[in-house]
Amino acid sequence: MKNKILKRLICTFSLVLISFSLFSFPLYNFKNDTLTSSGYKLRTVIIDAGHGEYAPPGVGGHYSRGASGSYSNERDVTLAIALKLQTAIEKDLEGVKVVLTRNTSEDVSWEKRSEIANESHGDVFISIHCNSLPDKVEYSHGRRIHVPDRSGKGVLLLVYGFHRTKEEESVIRKKLNEDEAVDETGNGGGDPNDPTTVILMNAIKTKYRKQSIHLADLINTEFVDHDGRHSDGVIEQGVLVLCHSAMPSVLVETGFINNPDDEAYLNSESGQDEIVASLVRALTNYKKEVEDAAE
């Protein structure tokens, strides 16, 4: 028995434009998104506070405390911003709920973060981080010395790179199998040998990537144009937690915590409030666009 949703979607379009530049990120036109369901509403936003204090006993996965400044740590800053962002979204975006991947200092593996996002049926995944530059290596009297590099400043937006698409496919296929009844072959929505699935898989990957880049562009615009912050732009990177979350996903580097000015900003109430306000404005614009396109 063929997957009913796959059939309906394939009937709505005969050709999916999959070509997308690796080097330029044009704004996404949601009106051309043939996979936007009629009446679609953005309901669930996953907020991921990067890193954490320690690894829970008996739990596998890689854990990291993240970057640190002269007096603060990434794990604490990201949690503070995430909690404020949850409150602001649920206050200002009607009908939208927030799921946090962590709400305590305890660390969570990237596998668990992606699992939380997918099991919560998130519509958008935003991972909050703080940036840092490694020490510079200099030589003095024939000896290598490490000198802190505090020259980094401002924000950076990351989306997952094309080299991670195979991993994303497995996550999407799993989601299709969970959402649809399994047929007599044991396959269901994610049969990798079904041409229909291949076409749909490519369409979904392209949609998620375009929406991720567009959301990142919206966030970046708010940081630069509204807050006047320096930005290193939107770039692609092999971030596991992004490509393993089956939804549009963006990692936000909110500032360089090892830069004294950025560290003060990231730890201040006003700085955190400004970051949160920019993220909420970007999400508000994104929500309006995807929902208008679904009408």
mmCIF file with all atom_site columns, C-alpha atoms in Angstrom, residues 81-286:
data_model
loop_
_atom_site.group_PDB
_atom_site.id
_atom_site.type_symbol
_atom_site.label_atom_id
_atom_site.label_alt_id
_atom_site.label_comp_id
_atom_site.label_asym_id
_atom_site.label_entity_id
_atom_site.label_seq_id
_atom_site.pdbx_PDB_ins_code
_atom_site.Cartn_x
_atom_site.Cartn_y
_atom_site.Cartn_z
_atom_site.occupancy
_atom_site.B_iso_or_equiv
_atom_site.pdbx_formal_charge
_atom_site.auth_seq_id
_atom_site.auth_comp_id
_atom_site.auth_asym_id
_atom_site.auth_atom_id
_atom_site.pdbx_PDB_model_num
ATOM 1   C CA . ILE A 1 81  ? 19.156 33.446 27.144 1.00 0.00 ? 81  ILE A CA 1
ATOM 2   C CA . ALA A 1 82  ? 17.160 30.281 26.389 1.00 0.00 ? 82  ALA A CA 1
ATOM 3   C CA . LEU A 1 83  ? 14.939 30.697 29.445 1.00 0.00 ? 83  LEU A CA 1
ATOM 4   C CA . LYS A 1 84  ? 14.268 34.343 28.611 1.00 0.00 ? 84  LYS A CA 1
ATOM 5   C CA . LEU A 1 85  ? 13.573 33.423 25.006 1.00 0.00 ? 85  LEU A CA 1
ATOM 6   C CA . GLN A 1 86  ? 11.045 30.793 26.053 1.00 0.00 ? 86  GLN A CA 1
ATOM 7   C CA . THR A 1 87  ? 9.150  33.353 28.124 1.00 0.00 ? 87  THR A CA 1
ATOM 8   C CA . ALA A 1 88  ? 9.207  35.965 25.368 1.00 0.00 ? 88  ALA A CA 1
ATOM 9   C CA . ILE A 1 89  ? 8.060  33.598 22.602 1.00 0.00 ? 89  ILE A CA 1
ATOM 10  C CA . GLU A 1 90  ? 5.172  32.196 24.617 1.00 0.00 ? 90  GLU A CA 1
ATOM 11  C CA . LYS A 1 91  ? 4.156  35.740 25.549 1.00 0.00 ? 91  LYS A CA 1
ATOM 12  C CA . ASP A 1 92  ? 4.467  37.420 22.150 1.00 0.00 ? 92  ASP A CA 1
ATOM 13  C CA . LEU A 1 93  ? 3.768  34.636 19.623 1.00 0.00 ? 93  LEU A CA 1
ATOM 14  C CA . GLU A 1 94  ? 0.187  33.539 20.092 1.00 0.00 ? 94  GLU A CA 1
ATOM 15  C CA . GLY A 1 95  ? -0.375 29.802 19.844 1.00 0.00 ? 95  GLY A CA 1
ATOM 16  C CA . VAL A 1 96  ? 3.330  28.933 19.894 1.00 0.00 ? 96  VAL A CA 1
ATOM 17  C CA . LYS A 1 97  ? 4.837  26.739 22.584 1.00 0.00 ? 97  LYS A CA 1
ATOM 18  C CA . VAL A 1 98  ? 8.519  26.318 23.368 1.00 0.00 ? 98  VAL A CA 1
ATOM 19  C CA . VAL A 1 99  ? 10.337 23.100 24.185 1.00 0.00 ? 99  VAL A CA 1
ATOM 20  C CA . LEU A 1 100 ? 13.753 23.444 25.827 1.00 0.00 ? 100 LEU A CA 1
ATOM 21  C CA . THR A 1 101 ? 16.396 20.772 25.282 1.00 0.00 ? 101 THR A CA 1
ATOM 22  C CA . ARG A 1 102 ? 17.697 21.609 28.746 1.00 0.00 ? 102 ARG A CA 1
ATOM 23  C CA . ASN A 1 103 ? 16.396 23.857 31.511 1.00 0.00 ? 103 ASN A CA 1
ATOM 24  C CA . THR A 1 104 ? 19.048 23.145 34.143 1.00 0.00 ? 104 THR A CA 1
ATOM 25  C CA . SER A 1 105 ? 22.840 23.331 34.247 1.00 0.00 ? 105 SER A CA 1
ATOM 26  C CA . GLU A 1 106 ? 23.056 19.609 33.471 1.00 0.00 ? 106 GLU A CA 1
ATOM 27  C CA . ASP A 1 107 ? 24.482 18.873 30.049 1.00 0.00 ? 107 ASP A CA 1
ATOM 28  C CA . VAL A 1 108 ? 22.598 16.974 27.358 1.00 0.00 ? 108 VAL A CA 1
ATOM 29  C CA . SER A 1 109 ? 24.232 15.059 24.503 1.00 0.00 ? 109 SER A CA 1
ATOM 30  C CA . TRP A 1 110 ? 23.628 16.307 20.963 1.00 0.00 ? 110 TRP A CA 1
ATOM 31  C CA . GLU A 1 111 ? 21.865 13.003 20.204 1.00 0.00 ? 111 GLU A CA 1
ATOM 32  C CA . LYS A 1 112 ? 19.390 13.630 23.013 1.00 0.00 ? 112 LYS A CA 1
ATOM 33  C CA . ARG A 1 113 ? 18.878 17.242 21.932 1.00 0.00 ? 113 ARG A CA 1
ATOM 34  C CA . SER A 1 114 ? 17.924 16.123 18.416 1.00 0.00 ? 114 SER A CA 1
ATOM 35  C CA . GLU A 1 115 ? 15.722 13.393 19.857 1.00 0.00 ? 115 GLU A CA 1
ATOM 36  C CA . ILE A 1 116 ? 13.848 15.908 22.011 1.00 0.00 ? 116 ILE A CA 1
ATOM 37  C CA . ALA A 1 117 ? 13.347 18.175 18.995 1.00 0.00 ? 117 ALA A CA 1
ATOM 38  C CA . ASN A 1 118 ? 12.015 15.413 16.749 1.00 0.00 ? 118 ASN A CA 1
ATOM 39  C CA . GLU A 1 119 ? 9.823  13.730 19.358 1.00 0.00 ? 119 GLU A CA 1
ATOM 40  C CA . SER A 1 120 ? 8.306  17.127 20.208 1.00 0.00 ? 120 SER A CA 1
ATOM 41  C CA . HIS A 1 121 ? 7.385  17.602 16.506 1.00 0.00 ? 121 HIS A CA 1
ATOM 42  C CA . GLY A 1 122 ? 9.205  20.917 16.418 1.00 0.00 ? 122 GLY A CA 1
ATOM 43  C CA . ASP A 1 123 ? 8.622  23.305 13.534 1.00 0.00 ? 123 ASP A CA 1
ATOM 44  C CA . VAL A 1 124 ? 11.852 25.246 14.117 1.00 0.00 ? 124 VAL A CA 1
ATOM 45  C CA . PHE A 1 125 ? 15.076 24.438 15.989 1.00 0.00 ? 125 PHE A CA 1
ATOM 46  C CA . ILE A 1 126 ? 17.233 27.274 17.370 1.00 0.00 ? 126 ILE A CA 1
ATOM 47  C CA . SER A 1 127 ? 20.473 26.422 19.135 1.00 0.00 ? 127 SER A CA 1
ATOM 48  C CA . ILE A 1 128 ? 21.972 29.163 21.319 1.00 0.00 ? 128 ILE A CA 1
ATOM 49  C CA . HIS A 1 129 ? 25.759 29.327 21.687 1.00 0.00 ? 129 HIS A CA 1
ATOM 50  C CA . CYS A 1 130 ? 28.650 31.654 22.526 1.00 0.00 ? 130 CYS A CA 1
ATOM 51  C CA . ASN A 1 131 ? 31.654 31.904 20.248 1.00 0.00 ? 131 ASN A CA 1
ATOM 52  C CA . SER A 1 132 ? 35.341 31.962 21.136 1.00 0.00 ? 132 SER A CA 1
ATOM 53  C CA . LEU A 1 133 ? 38.656 32.119 19.316 1.00 0.00 ? 133 LEU A CA 1
ATOM 54  C CA . PRO A 1 134 ? 41.470 29.657 20.048 1.00 0.00 ? 134 PRO A CA 1
ATOM 55  C CA . ASP A 1 135 ? 44.766 30.936 21.378 1.00 0.00 ? 135 ASP A CA 1
ATOM 56  C CA . LYS A 1 136 ? 47.293 32.216 18.896 1.00 0.00 ? 136 LYS A CA 1
ATOM 57  C CA . VAL A 1 137 ? 50.619 30.395 18.825 1.00 0.00 ? 137 VAL A CA 1
ATOM 58  C CA . GLU A 1 138 ? 53.661 32.654 18.911 1.00 0.00 ? 138 GLU A CA 1
ATOM 59  C CA . TYR A 1 139 ? 57.343 32.000 19.281 1.00 0.00 ? 139 TYR A CA 1
ATOM 60  C CA . SER A 1 140 ? 59.651 33.674 21.777 1.00 0.00 ? 140 SER A CA 1
ATOM 61  C CA . HIS A 1 141 ? 63.321 32.736 22.112 1.00 0.00 ? 141 HIS A CA 1
ATOM 62  C CA . GLY A 1 142 ? 62.633 29.510 20.237 1.00 0.00 ? 142 GLY A CA 1
ATOM 63  C CA . ARG A 1 143 ? 59.725 28.488 22.478 1.00 0.00 ? 143 ARG A CA 1
ATOM 64  C CA . ARG A 1 144 ? 56.079 28.113 21.524 1.00 0.00 ? 144 ARG A CA 1
ATOM 65  C CA . ILE A 1 145 ? 53.755 30.209 23.638 1.00 0.00 ? 145 ILE A CA 1
ATOM 66  C CA . HIS A 1 146 ? 49.973 30.453 23.575 1.00 0.00 ? 146 HIS A CA 1
ATOM 67  C CA . VAL A 1 147 ? 48.527 33.945 23.535 1.00 0.00 ? 147 VAL A CA 1
ATOM 68  C CA . PRO A 1 148 ? 44.765 34.490 24.043 1.00 0.00 ? 148 PRO A CA 1
ATOM 69  C CA . ASP A 1 149 ? 43.056 35.841 20.920 1.00 0.00 ? 149 ASP A CA 1
ATOM 70  C CA . ARG A 1 150 ? 40.295 38.174 22.008 1.00 0.00 ? 150 ARG A CA 1
ATOM 71  C CA . SER A 1 151 ? 39.812 39.855 18.636 1.00 0.00 ? 151 SER A CA 1
ATOM 72  C CA . GLY A 1 152 ? 36.573 38.045 17.756 1.00 0.00 ? 152 GLY A CA 1
ATOM 73  C CA . LYS A 1 153 ? 33.446 40.158 17.989 1.00 0.00 ? 153 LYS A CA 1
ATOM 74  C CA . GLY A 1 154 ? 29.758 39.936 17.181 1.00 0.00 ? 154 GLY A CA 1
ATOM 75  C CA . VAL A 1 155 ? 27.357 37.295 15.957 1.00 0.00 ? 155 VAL A CA 1
ATOM 76  C CA . LEU A 1 156 ? 27.505 34.358 13.572 1.00 0.00 ? 156 LEU A CA 1
ATOM 77  C CA . LEU A 1 157 ? 24.669 32.221 12.185 1.00 0.00 ? 157 LEU A CA 1
ATOM 78  C CA . LEU A 1 158 ? 25.264 28.579 11.224 1.00 0.00 ? 158 LEU A CA 1
ATOM 79  C CA . VAL A 1 159 ? 23.229 26.199 9.082  1.00 0.00 ? 159 VAL A CA 1
ATOM 80  C CA . TYR A 1 160 ? 24.210 22.596 8.361  1.00 0.00 ? 160 TYR A CA 1
ATOM 81  C CA . GLY A 1 161 ? 26.342 21.871 5.305  1.00 0.00 ? 161 GLY A CA 1
ATOM 82  C CA . PHE A 1 162 ? 25.520 19.702 2.283  1.00 0.00 ? 162 PHE A CA 1
ATOM 83  C CA . HIS A 1 163 ? 28.033 17.074 3.415  1.00 0.00 ? 163 HIS A CA 1
ATOM 84  C CA . ARG A 1 164 ? 25.620 16.180 6.221  1.00 0.00 ? 164 ARG A CA 1
ATOM 85  C CA . THR A 1 165 ? 22.602 15.504 3.981  1.00 0.00 ? 165 THR A CA 1
ATOM 86  C CA . LYS A 1 166 ? 22.886 11.700 4.215  1.00 0.00 ? 166 LYS A CA 1
ATOM 87  C CA . GLU A 1 167 ? 22.522 11.947 7.976  1.00 0.00 ? 167 GLU A CA 1
ATOM 88  C CA . GLU A 1 168 ? 19.554 14.252 7.542  1.00 0.00 ? 168 GLU A CA 1
ATOM 89  C CA . GLU A 1 169 ? 17.937 11.756 5.159  1.00 0.00 ? 169 GLU A CA 1
ATOM 90  C CA . SER A 1 170 ? 17.974 9.039  7.820  1.00 0.00 ? 170 SER A CA 1
ATOM 91  C CA . VAL A 1 171 ? 16.239 11.373 10.280 1.00 0.00 ? 171 VAL A CA 1
ATOM 92  C CA . ILE A 1 172 ? 13.584 12.416 7.754  1.00 0.00 ? 172 ILE A CA 1
ATOM 93  C CA . ARG A 1 173 ? 13.005 8.778  6.738  1.00 0.00 ? 173 ARG A CA 1
ATOM 94  C CA . LYS A 1 174 ? 12.522 7.829  10.367 1.00 0.00 ? 174 LYS A CA 1
ATOM 95  C CA . LYS A 1 175 ? 10.035 10.662 10.770 1.00 0.00 ? 175 LYS A CA 1
ATOM 96  C CA . LEU A 1 176 ? 8.090  9.515  7.707  1.00 0.00 ? 176 LEU A CA 1
ATOM 97  C CA . ASN A 1 177 ? 7.953  5.963  9.029  1.00 0.00 ? 177 ASN A CA 1
ATOM 98  C CA . GLU A 1 178 ? 6.722  7.156  12.408 1.00 0.00 ? 178 GLU A CA 1
ATOM 99  C CA . ASP A 1 179 ? 4.072  9.411  10.893 1.00 0.00 ? 179 ASP A CA 1
ATOM 100 C CA . GLU A 1 180 ? 2.675  6.864  8.434  1.00 0.00 ? 180 GLU A CA 1
ATOM 101 C CA . ALA A 1 181 ? 1.387  3.319  8.685  1.00 0.00 ? 181 ALA A CA 1
ATOM 102 C CA . VAL A 1 182 ? 3.966  0.694  7.747  1.00 0.00 ? 182 VAL A CA 1
ATOM 103 C CA . ASP A 1 183 ? 3.024  -1.385 4.690  1.00 0.00 ? 183 ASP A CA 1
ATOM 104 C CA . GLU A 1 184 ? 3.353  -5.130 4.172  1.00 0.00 ? 184 GLU A CA 1
ATOM 105 C CA . THR A 1 185 ? 7.051  -4.799 3.249  1.00 0.00 ? 185 THR A CA 1
ATOM 106 C CA . GLY A 1 186 ? 7.768  -3.144 6.589  1.00 0.00 ? 186 GLY A CA 1
ATOM 107 C CA . ASN A 1 187 ? 8.684  0.097  4.851  1.00 0.00 ? 187 ASN A CA 1
ATOM 108 C CA . GLY A 1 188 ? 5.949  2.722  4.912  1.00 0.00 ? 188 GLY A CA 1
ATOM 109 C CA . GLY A 1 189 ? 6.819  6.357  4.329  1.00 0.00 ? 189 GLY A CA 1
ATOM 110 C CA . GLY A 1 190 ? 10.563 5.991  4.169  1.00 0.00 ? 190 GLY A CA 1
ATOM 111 C CA . ASP A 1 191 ? 11.312 3.152  1.733  1.00 0.00 ? 191 ASP A CA 1
ATOM 112 C CA . PRO A 1 192 ? 14.701 4.189  0.272  1.00 0.00 ? 192 PRO A CA 1
ATOM 113 C CA . ASN A 1 193 ? 14.040 2.123  -2.873 1.00 0.00 ? 193 ASN A CA 1
ATOM 114 C CA . ASP A 1 194 ? 10.767 3.848  -3.683 1.00 0.00 ? 194 ASP A CA 1
ATOM 115 C CA . PRO A 1 195 ? 11.269 6.554  -6.359 1.00 0.00 ? 195 PRO A CA 1
ATOM 116 C CA . THR A 1 196 ? 8.432  8.500  -4.783 1.00 0.00 ? 196 THR A CA 1
ATOM 117 C CA . THR A 1 197 ? 10.331 8.581  -1.499 1.00 0.00 ? 197 THR A CA 1
ATOM 118 C CA . VAL A 1 198 ? 13.524 9.714  -3.226 1.00 0.00 ? 198 VAL A CA 1
ATOM 119 C CA . ILE A 1 199 ? 11.742 12.629 -4.884 1.00 0.00 ? 199 ILE A CA 1
ATOM 120 C CA . LEU A 1 200 ? 10.004 13.621 -1.671 1.00 0.00 ? 200 LEU A CA 1
ATOM 121 C CA . MET A 1 201 ? 13.206 13.248 0.357  1.00 0.00 ? 201 MET A CA 1
ATOM 122 C CA . ASN A 1 202 ? 15.052 15.639 -1.939 1.00 0.00 ? 202 ASN A CA 1
ATOM 123 C CA . ALA A 1 203 ? 12.155 18.094 -1.796 1.00 0.00 ? 203 ALA A CA 1
ATOM 124 C CA . ILE A 1 204 ? 12.013 18.018 2.001  1.00 0.00 ? 204 ILE A CA 1
ATOM 125 C CA . LYS A 1 205 ? 15.795 18.438 2.325  1.00 0.00 ? 205 LYS A CA 1
ATOM 126 C CA . THR A 1 206 ? 15.723 21.401 -0.027 1.00 0.00 ? 206 THR A CA 1
ATOM 127 C CA . LYS A 1 207 ? 12.795 22.965 1.816  1.00 0.00 ? 207 LYS A CA 1
ATOM 128 C CA . TYR A 1 208 ? 14.415 22.579 5.240  1.00 0.00 ? 208 TYR A CA 1
ATOM 129 C CA . ARG A 1 209 ? 17.705 23.978 3.969  1.00 0.00 ? 209 ARG A CA 1
ATOM 130 C CA . LYS A 1 210 ? 16.109 27.000 2.309  1.00 0.00 ? 210 LYS A CA 1
ATOM 131 C CA . GLN A 1 211 ? 13.965 27.709 5.347  1.00 0.00 ? 211 GLN A CA 1
ATOM 132 C CA . SER A 1 212 ? 16.971 27.340 7.659  1.00 0.00 ? 212 SER A CA 1
ATOM 133 C CA . ILE A 1 213 ? 18.967 29.826 5.616  1.00 0.00 ? 213 ILE A CA 1
ATOM 134 C CA . HIS A 1 214 ? 16.058 32.226 5.389  1.00 0.00 ? 214 HIS A CA 1
ATOM 135 C CA . LEU A 1 215 ? 15.432 32.133 9.144  1.00 0.00 ? 215 LEU A CA 1
ATOM 136 C CA . ALA A 1 216 ? 19.158 32.684 9.729  1.00 0.00 ? 216 ALA A CA 1
ATOM 137 C CA . ASP A 1 217 ? 19.034 35.683 7.362  1.00 0.00 ? 217 ASP A CA 1
ATOM 138 C CA . LEU A 1 218 ? 16.072 37.124 9.264  1.00 0.00 ? 218 LEU A CA 1
ATOM 139 C CA . ILE A 1 219 ? 17.876 36.731 12.597 1.00 0.00 ? 219 ILE A CA 1
ATOM 140 C CA . ASN A 1 220 ? 21.065 38.209 11.196 1.00 0.00 ? 220 ASN A CA 1
ATOM 141 C CA . THR A 1 221 ? 19.171 41.223 9.829  1.00 0.00 ? 221 THR A CA 1
ATOM 142 C CA . GLU A 1 222 ? 17.700 41.942 13.260 1.00 0.00 ? 222 GLU A CA 1
ATOM 143 C CA . PHE A 1 223 ? 21.107 41.739 14.944 1.00 0.00 ? 223 PHE A CA 1
ATOM 144 C CA . VAL A 1 224 ? 22.769 44.005 12.389 1.00 0.00 ? 224 VAL A CA 1
ATOM 145 C CA . ASP A 1 225 ? 20.078 46.486 11.356 1.00 0.00 ? 225 ASP A CA 1
ATOM 146 C CA . HIS A 1 226 ? 18.198 46.805 14.637 1.00 0.00 ? 226 HIS A CA 1
ATOM 147 C CA . ASP A 1 227 ? 20.913 46.219 17.245 1.00 0.00 ? 227 ASP A CA 1
ATOM 148 C CA . GLY A 1 228 ? 23.883 47.526 15.291 1.00 0.00 ? 228 GLY A CA 1
ATOM 149 C CA . ARG A 1 229 ? 26.007 44.478 16.045 1.00 0.00 ? 229 ARG A CA 1
ATOM 150 C CA . HIS A 1 230 ? 28.872 43.208 13.933 1.00 0.00 ? 230 HIS A CA 1
ATOM 151 C CA . SER A 1 231 ? 28.116 39.955 12.118 1.00 0.00 ? 231 SER A CA 1
ATOM 152 C CA . ASP A 1 232 ? 30.232 37.348 10.370 1.00 0.00 ? 232 ASP A CA 1
ATOM 153 C CA . GLY A 1 233 ? 27.115 36.421 8.402  1.00 0.00 ? 233 GLY A CA 1
ATOM 154 C CA . VAL A 1 234 ? 25.368 33.133 7.646  1.00 0.00 ? 234 VAL A CA 1
ATOM 155 C CA . ILE A 1 235 ? 27.602 30.193 6.833  1.00 0.00 ? 235 ILE A CA 1
ATOM 156 C CA . GLU A 1 236 ? 27.265 26.424 6.553  1.00 0.00 ? 236 GLU A CA 1
ATOM 157 C CA . GLN A 1 237 ? 29.018 24.082 8.928  1.00 0.00 ? 237 GLN A CA 1
ATOM 158 C CA . GLY A 1 238 ? 28.833 20.408 9.818  1.00 0.00 ? 238 GLY A CA 1
ATOM 159 C CA . VAL A 1 239 ? 26.844 20.854 13.027 1.00 0.00 ? 239 VAL A CA 1
ATOM 160 C CA . LEU A 1 240 ? 25.475 17.465 14.071 1.00 0.00 ? 240 LEU A CA 1
ATOM 161 C CA . VAL A 1 241 ? 22.626 18.745 16.219 1.00 0.00 ? 241 VAL A CA 1
ATOM 162 C CA . LEU A 1 242 ? 21.278 20.755 13.261 1.00 0.00 ? 242 LEU A CA 1
ATOM 163 C CA . CYS A 1 243 ? 21.286 18.066 10.585 1.00 0.00 ? 243 CYS A CA 1
ATOM 164 C CA . HIS A 1 244 ? 19.829 15.481 12.968 1.00 0.00 ? 244 HIS A CA 1
ATOM 165 C CA . SER A 1 245 ? 16.815 17.680 13.720 1.00 0.00 ? 245 SER A CA 1
ATOM 166 C CA . ALA A 1 246 ? 14.142 17.098 11.086 1.00 0.00 ? 246 ALA A CA 1
ATOM 167 C CA . MET A 1 247 ? 13.035 20.715 10.746 1.00 0.00 ? 247 MET A CA 1
ATOM 168 C CA . PRO A 1 248 ? 14.478 24.114 9.759  1.00 0.00 ? 248 PRO A CA 1
ATOM 169 C CA . SER A 1 249 ? 17.429 24.623 12.113 1.00 0.00 ? 249 SER A CA 1
ATOM 170 C CA . VAL A 1 250 ? 19.789 27.482 12.955 1.00 0.00 ? 250 VAL A CA 1
ATOM 171 C CA . LEU A 1 251 ? 22.680 27.763 15.390 1.00 0.00 ? 251 LEU A CA 1
ATOM 172 C CA . VAL A 1 252 ? 23.117 31.284 16.782 1.00 0.00 ? 252 VAL A CA 1
ATOM 173 C CA . GLU A 1 253 ? 26.550 32.312 18.008 1.00 0.00 ? 253 GLU A CA 1
ATOM 174 C CA . THR A 1 254 ? 25.422 35.224 20.173 1.00 0.00 ? 254 THR A CA 1
ATOM 175 C CA . GLY A 1 255 ? 28.865 36.738 20.726 1.00 0.00 ? 255 GLY A CA 1
ATOM 176 C CA . PHE A 1 256 ? 32.514 36.009 21.529 1.00 0.00 ? 256 PHE A CA 1
ATOM 177 C CA . ILE A 1 257 ? 32.622 35.239 25.210 1.00 0.00 ? 257 ILE A CA 1
ATOM 178 C CA . ASN A 1 258 ? 36.422 35.579 25.305 1.00 0.00 ? 258 ASN A CA 1
ATOM 179 C CA . ASN A 1 259 ? 36.177 39.145 24.032 1.00 0.00 ? 259 ASN A CA 1
ATOM 180 C CA . PRO A 1 260 ? 35.845 41.446 27.092 1.00 0.00 ? 260 PRO A CA 1
ATOM 181 C CA . ASP A 1 261 ? 33.235 43.705 25.465 1.00 0.00 ? 261 ASP A CA 1
ATOM 182 C CA . ASP A 1 262 ? 31.145 40.815 24.147 1.00 0.00 ? 262 ASP A CA 1
ATOM 183 C CA . GLU A 1 263 ? 31.413 38.966 27.461 1.00 0.00 ? 263 GLU A CA 1
ATOM 184 C CA . ALA A 1 264 ? 30.064 41.985 29.340 1.00 0.00 ? 264 ALA A CA 1
ATOM 185 C CA . TYR A 1 265 ? 27.232 42.289 26.804 1.00 0.00 ? 265 TYR A CA 1
ATOM 186 C CA . LEU A 1 266 ? 26.347 38.580 26.962 1.00 0.00 ? 266 LEU A CA 1
ATOM 187 C CA . ASN A 1 267 ? 26.189 38.621 30.757 1.00 0.00 ? 267 ASN A CA 1
ATOM 188 C CA . SER A 1 268 ? 24.206 41.846 31.096 1.00 0.00 ? 268 SER A CA 1
ATOM 189 C CA . GLU A 1 269 ? 20.436 41.913 31.454 1.00 0.00 ? 269 GLU A CA 1
ATOM 190 C CA . SER A 1 270 ? 20.195 44.503 28.678 1.00 0.00 ? 270 SER A CA 1
ATOM 191 C CA . GLY A 1 271 ? 22.376 42.466 26.322 1.00 0.00 ? 271 GLY A CA 1
ATOM 192 C CA . GLN A 1 272 ? 20.443 39.261 26.883 1.00 0.00 ? 272 GLN A CA 1
ATOM 193 C CA . ASP A 1 273 ? 17.134 41.094 26.517 1.00 0.00 ? 273 ASP A CA 1
ATOM 194 C CA . GLU A 1 274 ? 18.303 42.627 23.240 1.00 0.00 ? 274 GLU A CA 1
ATOM 195 C CA . ILE A 1 275 ? 19.349 39.223 21.864 1.00 0.00 ? 275 ILE A CA 1
ATOM 196 C CA . VAL A 1 276 ? 16.012 37.722 22.864 1.00 0.00 ? 276 VAL A CA 1
ATOM 197 C CA . ALA A 1 277 ? 14.042 40.597 21.343 1.00 0.00 ? 277 ALA A CA 1
ATOM 198 C CA . SER A 1 278 ? 15.881 40.222 18.029 1.00 0.00 ? 278 SER A CA 1
ATOM 199 C CA . LEU A 1 279 ? 15.210 36.489 17.935 1.00 0.00 ? 279 LEU A CA 1
ATOM 200 C CA . VAL A 1 280 ? 11.523 37.027 18.684 1.00 0.00 ? 280 VAL A CA 1
ATOM 201 C CA . ARG A 1 281 ? 11.189 39.642 15.919 1.00 0.00 ? 281 ARG A CA 1
ATOM 202 C CA . ALA A 1 282 ? 12.845 37.283 13.437 1.00 0.00 ? 282 ALA A CA 1
ATOM 203 C CA . LEU A 1 283 ? 10.593 34.390 14.487 1.00 0.00 ? 283 LEU A CA 1
ATOM 204 C CA . THR A 1 284 ? 7.537  36.640 14.226 1.00 0.00 ? 284 THR A CA 1
ATOM 205 C CA . ASN A 1 285 ? 8.450  37.548 10.649 1.00 0.00 ? 285 ASN A CA 1
ATOM 206 C CA . TYR A 1 286 ? 9.226  33.931 9.801  1.00 0.00 ? 286 TYR A CA 1
#
